[in-house]
Each structure stands twice: as C-alpha cells, then as structure tokens.
XYZ file of C-alpha atoms in Angstrom:
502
model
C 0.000 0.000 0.000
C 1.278 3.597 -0.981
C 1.418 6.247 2.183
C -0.618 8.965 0.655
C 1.645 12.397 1.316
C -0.339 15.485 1.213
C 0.968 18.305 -0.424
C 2.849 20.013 2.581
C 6.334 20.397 0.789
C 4.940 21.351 -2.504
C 2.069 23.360 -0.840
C -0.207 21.571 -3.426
C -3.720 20.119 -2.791
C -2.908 16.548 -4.008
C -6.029 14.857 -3.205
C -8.095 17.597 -4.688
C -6.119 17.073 -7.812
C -6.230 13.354 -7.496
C -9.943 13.680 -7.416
C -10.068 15.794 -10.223
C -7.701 13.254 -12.595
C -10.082 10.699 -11.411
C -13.037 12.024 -12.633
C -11.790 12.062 -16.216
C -10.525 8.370 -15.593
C -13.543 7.313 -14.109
C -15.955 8.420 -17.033
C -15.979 4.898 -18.873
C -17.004 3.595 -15.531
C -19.768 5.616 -14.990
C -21.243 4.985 -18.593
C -20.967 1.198 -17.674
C -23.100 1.701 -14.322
C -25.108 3.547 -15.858
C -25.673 1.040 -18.834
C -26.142 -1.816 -16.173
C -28.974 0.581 -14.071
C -30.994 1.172 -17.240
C -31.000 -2.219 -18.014
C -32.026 -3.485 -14.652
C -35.045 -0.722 -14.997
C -36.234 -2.473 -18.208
C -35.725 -5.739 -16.843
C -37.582 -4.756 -13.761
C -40.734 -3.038 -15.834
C -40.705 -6.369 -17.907
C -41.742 -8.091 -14.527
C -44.175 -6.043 -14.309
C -45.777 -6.638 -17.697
C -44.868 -10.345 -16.916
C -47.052 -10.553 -13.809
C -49.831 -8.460 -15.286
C -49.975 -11.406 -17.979
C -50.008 -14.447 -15.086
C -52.801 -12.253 -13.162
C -54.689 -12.316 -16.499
C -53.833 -15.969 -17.149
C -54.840 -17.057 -13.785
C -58.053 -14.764 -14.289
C -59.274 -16.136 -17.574
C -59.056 -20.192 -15.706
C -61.283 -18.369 -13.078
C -63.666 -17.534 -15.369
C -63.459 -20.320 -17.484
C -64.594 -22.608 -14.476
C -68.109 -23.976 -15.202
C -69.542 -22.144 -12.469
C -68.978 -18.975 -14.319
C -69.238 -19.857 -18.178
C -71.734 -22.115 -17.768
C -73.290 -21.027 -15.224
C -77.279 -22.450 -14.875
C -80.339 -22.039 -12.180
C -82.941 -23.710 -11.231
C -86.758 -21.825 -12.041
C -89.365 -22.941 -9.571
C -92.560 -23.194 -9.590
C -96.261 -24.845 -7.789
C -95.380 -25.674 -4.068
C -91.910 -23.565 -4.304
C -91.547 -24.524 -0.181
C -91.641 -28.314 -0.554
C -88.159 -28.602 -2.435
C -85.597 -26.518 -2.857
C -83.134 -27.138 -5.367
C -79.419 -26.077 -6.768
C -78.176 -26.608 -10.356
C -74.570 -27.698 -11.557
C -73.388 -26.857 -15.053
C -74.654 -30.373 -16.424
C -78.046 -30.029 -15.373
C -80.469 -30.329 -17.792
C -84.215 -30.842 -18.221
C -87.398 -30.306 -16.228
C -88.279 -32.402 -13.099
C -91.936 -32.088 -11.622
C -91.502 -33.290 -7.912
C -94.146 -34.421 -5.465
C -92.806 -35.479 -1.605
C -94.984 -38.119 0.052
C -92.579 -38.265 3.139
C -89.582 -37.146 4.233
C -86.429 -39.370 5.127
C -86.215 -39.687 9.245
C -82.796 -40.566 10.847
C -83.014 -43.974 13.437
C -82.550 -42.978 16.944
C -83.075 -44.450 20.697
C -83.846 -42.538 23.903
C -83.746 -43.900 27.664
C -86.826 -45.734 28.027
C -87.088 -44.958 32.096
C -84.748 -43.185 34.659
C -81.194 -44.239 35.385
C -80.921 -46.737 38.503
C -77.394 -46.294 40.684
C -75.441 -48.880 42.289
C -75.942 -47.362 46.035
C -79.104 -46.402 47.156
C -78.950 -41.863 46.921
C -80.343 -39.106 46.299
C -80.753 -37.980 42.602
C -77.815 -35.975 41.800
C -77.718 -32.497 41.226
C -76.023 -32.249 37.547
C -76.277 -36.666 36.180
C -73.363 -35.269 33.874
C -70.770 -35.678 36.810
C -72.143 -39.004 37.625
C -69.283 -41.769 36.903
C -70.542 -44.557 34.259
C -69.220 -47.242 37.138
C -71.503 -46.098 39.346
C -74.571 -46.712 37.050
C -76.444 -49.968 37.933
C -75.555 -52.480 35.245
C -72.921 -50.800 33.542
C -70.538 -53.476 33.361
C -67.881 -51.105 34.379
C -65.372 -51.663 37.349
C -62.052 -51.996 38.678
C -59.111 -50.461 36.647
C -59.333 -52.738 33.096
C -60.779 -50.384 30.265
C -63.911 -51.366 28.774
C -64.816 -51.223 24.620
C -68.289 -50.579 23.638
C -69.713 -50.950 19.911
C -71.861 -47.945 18.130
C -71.994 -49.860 14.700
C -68.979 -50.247 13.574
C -66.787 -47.796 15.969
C -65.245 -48.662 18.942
C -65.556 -46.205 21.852
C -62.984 -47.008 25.113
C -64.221 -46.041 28.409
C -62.366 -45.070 31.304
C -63.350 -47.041 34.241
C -62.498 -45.016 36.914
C -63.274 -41.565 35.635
C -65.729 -41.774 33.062
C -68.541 -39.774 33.068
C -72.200 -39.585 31.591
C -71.035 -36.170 29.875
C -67.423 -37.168 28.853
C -68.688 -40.367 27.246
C -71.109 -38.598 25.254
C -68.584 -36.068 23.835
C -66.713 -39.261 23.302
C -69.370 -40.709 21.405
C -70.089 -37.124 19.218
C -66.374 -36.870 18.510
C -66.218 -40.184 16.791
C -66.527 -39.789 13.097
C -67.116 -43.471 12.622
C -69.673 -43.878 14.657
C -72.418 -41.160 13.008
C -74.396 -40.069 16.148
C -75.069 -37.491 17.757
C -76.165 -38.116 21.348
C -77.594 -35.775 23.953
C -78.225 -36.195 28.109
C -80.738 -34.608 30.206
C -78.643 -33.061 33.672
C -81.459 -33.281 35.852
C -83.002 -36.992 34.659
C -79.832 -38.681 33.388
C -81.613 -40.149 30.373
C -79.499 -40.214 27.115
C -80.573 -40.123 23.695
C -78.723 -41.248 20.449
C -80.187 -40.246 16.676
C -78.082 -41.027 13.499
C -76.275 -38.406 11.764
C -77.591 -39.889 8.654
C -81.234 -40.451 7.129
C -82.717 -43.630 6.132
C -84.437 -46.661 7.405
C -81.442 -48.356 8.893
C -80.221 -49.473 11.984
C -76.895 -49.603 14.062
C -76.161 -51.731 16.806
C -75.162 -51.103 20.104
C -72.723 -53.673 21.863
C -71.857 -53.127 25.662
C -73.899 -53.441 28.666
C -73.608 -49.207 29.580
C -75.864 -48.905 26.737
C -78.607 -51.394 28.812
C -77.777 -50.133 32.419
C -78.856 -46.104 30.239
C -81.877 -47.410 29.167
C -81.105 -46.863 25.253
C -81.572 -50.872 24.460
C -79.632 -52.736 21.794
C -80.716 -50.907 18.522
C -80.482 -47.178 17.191
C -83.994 -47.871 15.029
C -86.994 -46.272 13.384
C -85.353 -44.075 10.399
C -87.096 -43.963 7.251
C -86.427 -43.170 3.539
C -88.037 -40.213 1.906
C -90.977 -41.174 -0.651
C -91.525 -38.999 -3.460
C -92.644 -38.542 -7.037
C -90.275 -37.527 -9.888
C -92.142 -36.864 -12.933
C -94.484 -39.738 -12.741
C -91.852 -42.279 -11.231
C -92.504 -43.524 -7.775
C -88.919 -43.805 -5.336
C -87.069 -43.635 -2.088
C -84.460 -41.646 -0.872
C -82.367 -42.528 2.042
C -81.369 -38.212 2.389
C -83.667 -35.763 1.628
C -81.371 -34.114 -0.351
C -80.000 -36.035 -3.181
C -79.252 -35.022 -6.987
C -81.005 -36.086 -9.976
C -80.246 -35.015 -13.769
C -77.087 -32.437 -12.435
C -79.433 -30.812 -10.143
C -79.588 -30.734 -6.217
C -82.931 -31.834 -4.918
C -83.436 -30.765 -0.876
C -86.940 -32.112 0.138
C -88.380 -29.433 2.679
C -91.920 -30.830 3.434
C -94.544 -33.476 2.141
C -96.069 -31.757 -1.018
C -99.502 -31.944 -0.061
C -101.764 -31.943 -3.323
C -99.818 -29.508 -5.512
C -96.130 -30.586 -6.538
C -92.712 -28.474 -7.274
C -91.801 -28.148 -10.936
C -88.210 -27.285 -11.783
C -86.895 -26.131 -15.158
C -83.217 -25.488 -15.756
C -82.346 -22.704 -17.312
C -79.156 -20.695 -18.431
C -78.056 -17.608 -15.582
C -78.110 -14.745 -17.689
C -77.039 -12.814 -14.473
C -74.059 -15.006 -13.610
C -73.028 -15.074 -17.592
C -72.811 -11.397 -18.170
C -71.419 -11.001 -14.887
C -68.758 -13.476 -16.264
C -68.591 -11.707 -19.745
C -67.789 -8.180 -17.895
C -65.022 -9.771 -15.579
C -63.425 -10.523 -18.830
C -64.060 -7.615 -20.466
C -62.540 -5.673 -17.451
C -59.585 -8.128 -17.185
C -58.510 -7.827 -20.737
C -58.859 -3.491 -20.907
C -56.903 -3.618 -18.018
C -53.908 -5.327 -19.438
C -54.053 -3.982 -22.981
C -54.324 -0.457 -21.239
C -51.035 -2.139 -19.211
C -49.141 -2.608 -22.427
C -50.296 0.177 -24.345
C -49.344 2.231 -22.093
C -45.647 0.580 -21.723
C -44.932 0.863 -25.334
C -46.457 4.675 -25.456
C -44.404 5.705 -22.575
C -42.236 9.085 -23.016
C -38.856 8.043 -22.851
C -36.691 11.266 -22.041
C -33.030 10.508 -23.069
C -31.396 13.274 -22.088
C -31.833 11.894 -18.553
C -29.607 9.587 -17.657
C -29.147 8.003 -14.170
C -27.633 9.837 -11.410
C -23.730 9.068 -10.438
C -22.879 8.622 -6.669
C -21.246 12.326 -7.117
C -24.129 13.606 -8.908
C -26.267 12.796 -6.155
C -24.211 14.659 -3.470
C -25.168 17.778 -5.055
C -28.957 16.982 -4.865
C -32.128 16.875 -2.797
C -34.092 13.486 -2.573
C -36.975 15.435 -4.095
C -34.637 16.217 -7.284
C -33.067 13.117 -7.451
C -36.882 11.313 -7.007
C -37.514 13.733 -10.013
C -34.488 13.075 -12.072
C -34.684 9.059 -11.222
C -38.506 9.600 -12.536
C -37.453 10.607 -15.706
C -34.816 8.742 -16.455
C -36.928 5.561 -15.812
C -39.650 6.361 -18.082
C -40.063 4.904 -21.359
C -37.666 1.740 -20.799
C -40.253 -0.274 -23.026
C -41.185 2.280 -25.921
C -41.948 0.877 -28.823
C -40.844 -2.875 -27.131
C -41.326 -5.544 -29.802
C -42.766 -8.310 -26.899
C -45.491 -5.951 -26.277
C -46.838 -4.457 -29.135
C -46.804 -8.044 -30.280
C -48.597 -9.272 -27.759
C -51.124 -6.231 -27.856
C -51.351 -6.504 -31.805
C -52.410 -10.565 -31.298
C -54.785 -10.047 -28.626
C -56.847 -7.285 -30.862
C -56.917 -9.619 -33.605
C -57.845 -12.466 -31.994
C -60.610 -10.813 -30.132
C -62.045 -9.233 -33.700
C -61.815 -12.815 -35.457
C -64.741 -14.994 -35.317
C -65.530 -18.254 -33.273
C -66.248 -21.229 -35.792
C -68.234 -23.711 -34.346
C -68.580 -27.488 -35.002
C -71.193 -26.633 -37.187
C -69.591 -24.417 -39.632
C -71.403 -21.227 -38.318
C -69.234 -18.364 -36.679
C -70.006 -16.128 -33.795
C -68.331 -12.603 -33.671
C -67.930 -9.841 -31.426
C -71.052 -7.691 -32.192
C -73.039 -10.209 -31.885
C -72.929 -10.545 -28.158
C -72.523 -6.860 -27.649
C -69.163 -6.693 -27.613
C -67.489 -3.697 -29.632
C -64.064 -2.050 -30.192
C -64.660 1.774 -29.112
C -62.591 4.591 -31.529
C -59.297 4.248 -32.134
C -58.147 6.278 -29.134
C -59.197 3.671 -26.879
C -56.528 1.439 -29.198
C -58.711 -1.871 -29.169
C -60.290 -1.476 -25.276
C -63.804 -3.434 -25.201
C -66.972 -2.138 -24.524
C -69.782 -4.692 -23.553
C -73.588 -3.528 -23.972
C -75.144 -6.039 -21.338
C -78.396 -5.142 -22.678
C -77.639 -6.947 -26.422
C -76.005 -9.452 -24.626
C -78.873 -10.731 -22.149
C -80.802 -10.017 -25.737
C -78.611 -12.792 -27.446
C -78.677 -15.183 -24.332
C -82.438 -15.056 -24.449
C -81.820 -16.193 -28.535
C -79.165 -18.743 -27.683
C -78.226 -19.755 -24.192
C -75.208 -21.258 -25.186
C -73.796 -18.439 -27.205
C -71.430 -17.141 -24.090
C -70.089 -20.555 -23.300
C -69.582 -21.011 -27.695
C -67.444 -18.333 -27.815
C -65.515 -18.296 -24.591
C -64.693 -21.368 -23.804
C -64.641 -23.522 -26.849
C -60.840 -25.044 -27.338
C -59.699 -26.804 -30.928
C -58.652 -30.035 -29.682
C -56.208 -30.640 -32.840
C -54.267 -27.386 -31.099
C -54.788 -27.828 -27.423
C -51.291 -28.464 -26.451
C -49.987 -25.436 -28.918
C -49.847 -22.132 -28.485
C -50.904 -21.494 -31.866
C -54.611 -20.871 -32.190
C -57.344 -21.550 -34.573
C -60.436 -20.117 -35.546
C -62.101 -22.631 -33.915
C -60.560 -21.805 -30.615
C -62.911 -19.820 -28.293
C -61.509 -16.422 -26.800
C -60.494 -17.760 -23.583
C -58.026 -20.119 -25.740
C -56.894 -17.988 -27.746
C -55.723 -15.202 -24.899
C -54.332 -18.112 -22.689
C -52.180 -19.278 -25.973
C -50.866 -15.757 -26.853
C -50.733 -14.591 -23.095
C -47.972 -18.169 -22.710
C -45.942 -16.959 -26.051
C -45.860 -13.392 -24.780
C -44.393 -15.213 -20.949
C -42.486 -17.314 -22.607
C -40.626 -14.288 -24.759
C -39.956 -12.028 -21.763
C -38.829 -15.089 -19.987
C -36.402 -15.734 -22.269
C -35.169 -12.024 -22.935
C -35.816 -10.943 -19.384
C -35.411 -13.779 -17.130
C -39.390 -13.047 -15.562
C -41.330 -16.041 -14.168
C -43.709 -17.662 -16.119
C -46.177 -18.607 -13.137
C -45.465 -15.989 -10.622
C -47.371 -13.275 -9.806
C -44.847 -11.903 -7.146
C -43.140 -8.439 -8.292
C -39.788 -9.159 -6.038
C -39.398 -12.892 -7.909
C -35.883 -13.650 -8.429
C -34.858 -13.340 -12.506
C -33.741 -16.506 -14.012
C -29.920 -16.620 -14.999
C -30.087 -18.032 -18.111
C -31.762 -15.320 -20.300
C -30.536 -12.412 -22.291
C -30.362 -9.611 -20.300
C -29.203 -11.874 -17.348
C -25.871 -12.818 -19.434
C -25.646 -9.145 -20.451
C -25.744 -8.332 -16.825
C -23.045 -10.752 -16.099
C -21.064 -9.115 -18.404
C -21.461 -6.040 -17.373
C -20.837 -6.814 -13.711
C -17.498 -8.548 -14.705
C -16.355 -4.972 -16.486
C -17.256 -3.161 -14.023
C -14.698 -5.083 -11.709
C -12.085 -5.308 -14.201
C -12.711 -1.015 -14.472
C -12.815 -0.527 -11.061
C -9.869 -2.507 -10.390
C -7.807 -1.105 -13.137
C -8.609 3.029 -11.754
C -7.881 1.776 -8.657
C -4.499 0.898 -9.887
C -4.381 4.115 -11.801
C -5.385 6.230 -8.551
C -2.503 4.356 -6.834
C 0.195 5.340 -9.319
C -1.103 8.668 -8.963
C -0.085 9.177 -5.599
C 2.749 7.420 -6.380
C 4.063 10.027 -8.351
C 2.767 12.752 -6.124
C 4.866 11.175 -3.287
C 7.968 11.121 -5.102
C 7.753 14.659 -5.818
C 6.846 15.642 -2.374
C 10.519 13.717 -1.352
C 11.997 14.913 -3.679
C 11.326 18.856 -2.807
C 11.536 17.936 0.579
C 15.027 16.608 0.351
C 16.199 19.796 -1.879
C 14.636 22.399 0.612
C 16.710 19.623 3.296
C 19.545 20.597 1.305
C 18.738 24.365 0.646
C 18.377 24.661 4.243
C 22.335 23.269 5.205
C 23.754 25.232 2.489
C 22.138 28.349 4.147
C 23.647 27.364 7.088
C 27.304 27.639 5.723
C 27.201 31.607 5.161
C-alpha cells in the first residue's frame, strides 16, 4: 500500500487534484453503471408486464370454471316450499316433484330413569355421575372397557368416566355417526343417526342397557316422493337427480314443485364483464408501456451527482430517467397486436357457423381507446335469451387438434386464444428478461439463463475489471505525487544546510 503524502512540501492540494484526474478516468465507468442501471429498470418493468400477464392468465381459468361460463339455475314453480333445489353446469331438463314423506334418521332414547349402584339421592347435575356407578354398567375396577356404536369402537375409562365425557366421546367419533344428547337433571341419554334412512346400528356393551337406550339405534325412514311420474325412495332428503340438487323441505300436499333449468343470464354477463374488465386492463397495461415518453437526455444519477442533490430532485431526475424503458418494445406491441386480432376474429363452431364480437354486444370503441372493449349487457342478455349457449360457444370452446400449442385456430374460443398468446408473450420475456412464467410476485428472483441476465453478467465482470484497473491508476497517482513531495523535501533539506554555511 502507498502512504498517501499530502501536499505540505509542494504546498499543493494533491487529493483535490487526485480527485479531479479521477473524474476524467472514471468516465468509462460511470457509462458502464449507468448502462447496467438502465438495463435493470427495463428488466424490472418487464416483470411487471410479466405478472400483469399471469394475473390475467390465472383470471381467464377463473372464469373459465363452469360455475362462471356455464353457469345455470334452477326456475321454480307450484309448491316452491316443498323442495328446494341447486343446479350444476350439467343439469339439464325439467323435473316435476311431489314429496310423500320425508327421510327420518333412526334414533333411541332412555326408556325410564337411570338406577345407581348405592341407594342416593338424585344428583344435582347426572353429567358428573361416573358410568361405574350406574347400575348395570358393566364397568369396574381399573381394566378399560370397549363398547360398539356400529362399527366404531368407543374405550371407556373405568375409573373416571362420566355420563357427559362419554357422550362427547361418542359425538367426537366420526365413525360412529351419532349425535347423542343427556338430560342433567333426569340422566336419560338419547342417540339419533347423523344420517337419514331406514337403517339401523347396533349397540354392543352393557352401559348402553344399564342407560336405558336398548340394543338398537332404530326407526329411520327413507323419503318417498314422485319424480315426474316415477314412484322412489331416498335414504337423504337431499339427493341429486339429472345435475341438479334436490333438498326435500316438506310433504307436497296436493300440488307438486316443478323445476326447469335454465341458463343464468345474471351469472353469464357477470362473467362476460369480468373478462371484459380483465382484458382493458392489461391492454391499457401494455399500451401504455410501449407509449411511454422516454426522455433521453436523462440519464441516471452518479454517486457524485447525487451529493449535489435533494431526494426530491433526485426522485424527479430518477422519474425521468426511468420512463419509457419499453417504448416501442417488440414483446409488447406483439402481444397487444395478437390479442386485438384475436378478439375481432370470429368463433367457428362445429357446425360451420361463426359467432363474432357484435353479436354478443361486444365492440371495439374509436381508435383512441386502441382496441379497449366495450360490452352492452343489454344486447347481450338479448342474445342469451336467442341462444343460451352463445357465451359458453365463444368463450370457452378449445380446438382439440391445437390444445397443447400455443398457436390458435379459428375454432378456438376467446379464452383459448388469450391463454395461448398470453404463454408466447411469458415465454418471450422469460427468455429475454429472465421473468417467471407462473409468478405473480413483483420481487421474484430473474432466471440466470436469459438475455439480459448474461448481459448483466457481463457487465458486472467490467465493471470489476474497471474498477480494479482506476484503482491501480489512482494508486500510481499518488505514487508520483509522493515522489515529488521527497523529492522537494530533500532539496529544501539541502537548501536549508547550504544556508547554514554563510
């Protein structure tokens, strides 16, 4: 390492001059950080546009889910309290119900009052009372005892199980399927099945005697009804028939419940605007990336540049300088371009007859708007009402000879078709850019293997060959500073002893 003389012989400001050499020197550098910060900006607004492509991705499978394209309800009519029903994409058809009886669930209550081993009083709360204590229980000493509820085994405690904790034992078991209750002031129990239907379950174990409750959970029955002429049984009253979702409320009585599916304009145009608002929002996204004003006179700030300014100005400058990183970007005015053509082409269907646009309401705007959609719900509820299936035709239809492309066809509805271009677009910037495919997470890590992520690299690697190289040149600077400095101190060394001599 060099000692660094200042200029106290020469009466110079060397590291003021130093400084001011180094600037020049140090020009190159600053280009090349410079270089590497822009880049990283248009990297960084490329994740951006990258995420703003997943969120649309993911948004179009959203609505492309049955519930919303195909989206159906149930119209009923004559005894509209009797059943109740819910309809799933596949329903289809009219039912005309009539309920002779509704489905009971098999149960068992304590058929007289709880005897005790010792003669007492009746306690206070029979919840504390300890099963071993119960007249015929079965239930002593220290040995656990296994009881039966159809096919579940329940394991009582012998010494500290109670009336209450065995019936929270017996709720809490999945397997078994009852529910049971307890009166506190009686002690009688009562067990129903969680399930409808005329059958039974067993009980095994003689606690279930000494309560009263007898050997049998008994007495369900299935529901009788009607479905358009056809006698049957039901073991739940709610049950689904056709794709739709019968709950039986009440016996008919002399007027039945007629149910017609039918298409849900509501939910569909709700589902046609969600797209509608989806897809302005990311056009408007990358028309307004490639439109951006990009102002090249402002470059970004230096280290020493910023010592000279407030964080307002340098907020400002940094402002500036950031804007327009993807003007006129190829990626994106592709992918914009694609998307307003494939939203202005027709839908072919199987039948050779194409849907378009304007025919569900759907238009364009002026060329200002540069390809935004505008939905008039009104012409679309009018075309539902004309053909149900006209929503779910042109959304949602996929050409199965191009499914695993991302090349579409004019038989490929428009959710297809902005998936397939929305993939190529992610696929592009992942490749240029490094962005995530998947992610919707603005601080994802870039991948390494891309364009601008070798660029980078090679940037990074001049920048420490530069900075190692002015370092070096900084060093010889002093060097030769340091020499002069000895130099005129050894003459005025010598100046002085030959004054001395007179």
């Amino acid at each position: 390492m060099v000692t660094r003389i200042s200029g106290l012989a020469s009466g110079m400001d060397i590291d003021s001059m130093v400084k001011k050499l180094m600037t020049a020197e140090s020009a190159p550098l600053d280009k090349l950080n410079q270089q590497k910060q822009l880049m990283e900006w248009k990297r960084e607004s490329y994740r951006e546009t990258s995420v703003k492509l997943v969120t649309f991705s993911q948004e179009l499978s959203k609505l492309n889910m049955s519930s919303a394209i195909s989206a159906q309800k149930a119209n009923i009519t004559g005894n509209t309290s009797a059943v109740s029903a819910k309809v799933s994409s596949s329903a289809s058809g009219i039912l005309d119900v009539k309920v002779t009886s509704l489905a009971t669930a098999s149960s068992t209550t304590s058929s007289a009052a709880i005897e005790l081993n010792a003669p007492a009083s009746a306690p206070t709360d029979w919840g504390t009372v300890k099963l071993q204590d119960i007249k015929g229980s079965g239930i002593s000493g220290t040995v656990p005892v296994t009881v039966k509820i159809g096919e579940a085994s329940i394991e009582i405690d012998p010494v500290n199980e109670t009336i209450d904790s065995f019936v929270n034992k017996i709720n809490s078991n999945k397997q078994a399927g009852v529910s049971a209750i307890y009166d506190s002031a009686t002690g009688k129990v009562s067990l129903t099945s969680k399930t409808t239907g005329a059958k039974d379950i067993e009980l095994s174990g003689d606690i279930f005697s000494a309560l009263k409750l007898g050997s049998t959970i008994t007495g369900g029955e299935d529901a009788k009804l009607t479905v358009n002429g056809l006698d049957m049984t039901r073991s739940s009253n709610t049950f689904t028939m056709n794709g739709v979702e019968l709950t039986l409320n009440s016996a008919s009585g002399s007027t039945s419940t007629r149910i017609e599916v039918a298409k849900d304009t509501d939910k569909l145009v709700e589902t046609v605007q969600g797209f509608v608002d989806a897809y302005n929002d990311l056009l408007s996204t990358l028309n307004n990336k490639v439109s951006e004003e990009r102002y090249k006179k402002y470059a970004p700030l230096t280290t020493d540049q910023k010592k000279d300014m407030s964080d307002d100005e340098i907020t400002l400058w940094t402002n500036k300088a950031k804007s327009g990183m993807l003007k006129n970007d190829d990626i994106l005015q592709s992918a914009a371009a694609d998307m307003r053509n494939a939203m202005t082409q027709g839908v072919k269907l199987d039948d050779g007859t194409t849907i378009s646009l304007a025919q569900l309401g759907i238009t364009t705007g002026t060329y200002q708007t540069k390809g935004k959609l505008i939905l008039d719900t009104d012409k679309l509820k009018a075309a539902l009402d004309k053909d149900p299936d006209i929503v779910t035709n042109f959304f949602s239809k996929q050409d199965s000879a191009t499914a695993q492309s991302n090349k579409y066809t004019d038989q490929d509805g428009i959710f297809a078709r902005m998936r397939k271009i929305s993939n190529t677009s992610l696929q592009k910037l992942a490749d240029k850019a490094g962005t995530s495919k998947v992610s919707t997470d603005l601080s994802a890590s870039f991948l390494i293997n891309s364009t601008m992520g070798t660029e980078l690299t090679s940037i990074d690697r001049r920048i420490t060959d530069m900075t190692a190289r002015l370092n070096m040149i900084e060093t010889n600077y002093y060097k030769k500073f340091t020499a002069m400095e000895t130099a005129i101190n050894k003459y005025n060394s010598t100046s002085s002893s030959l004054s001395s001599f007179r």
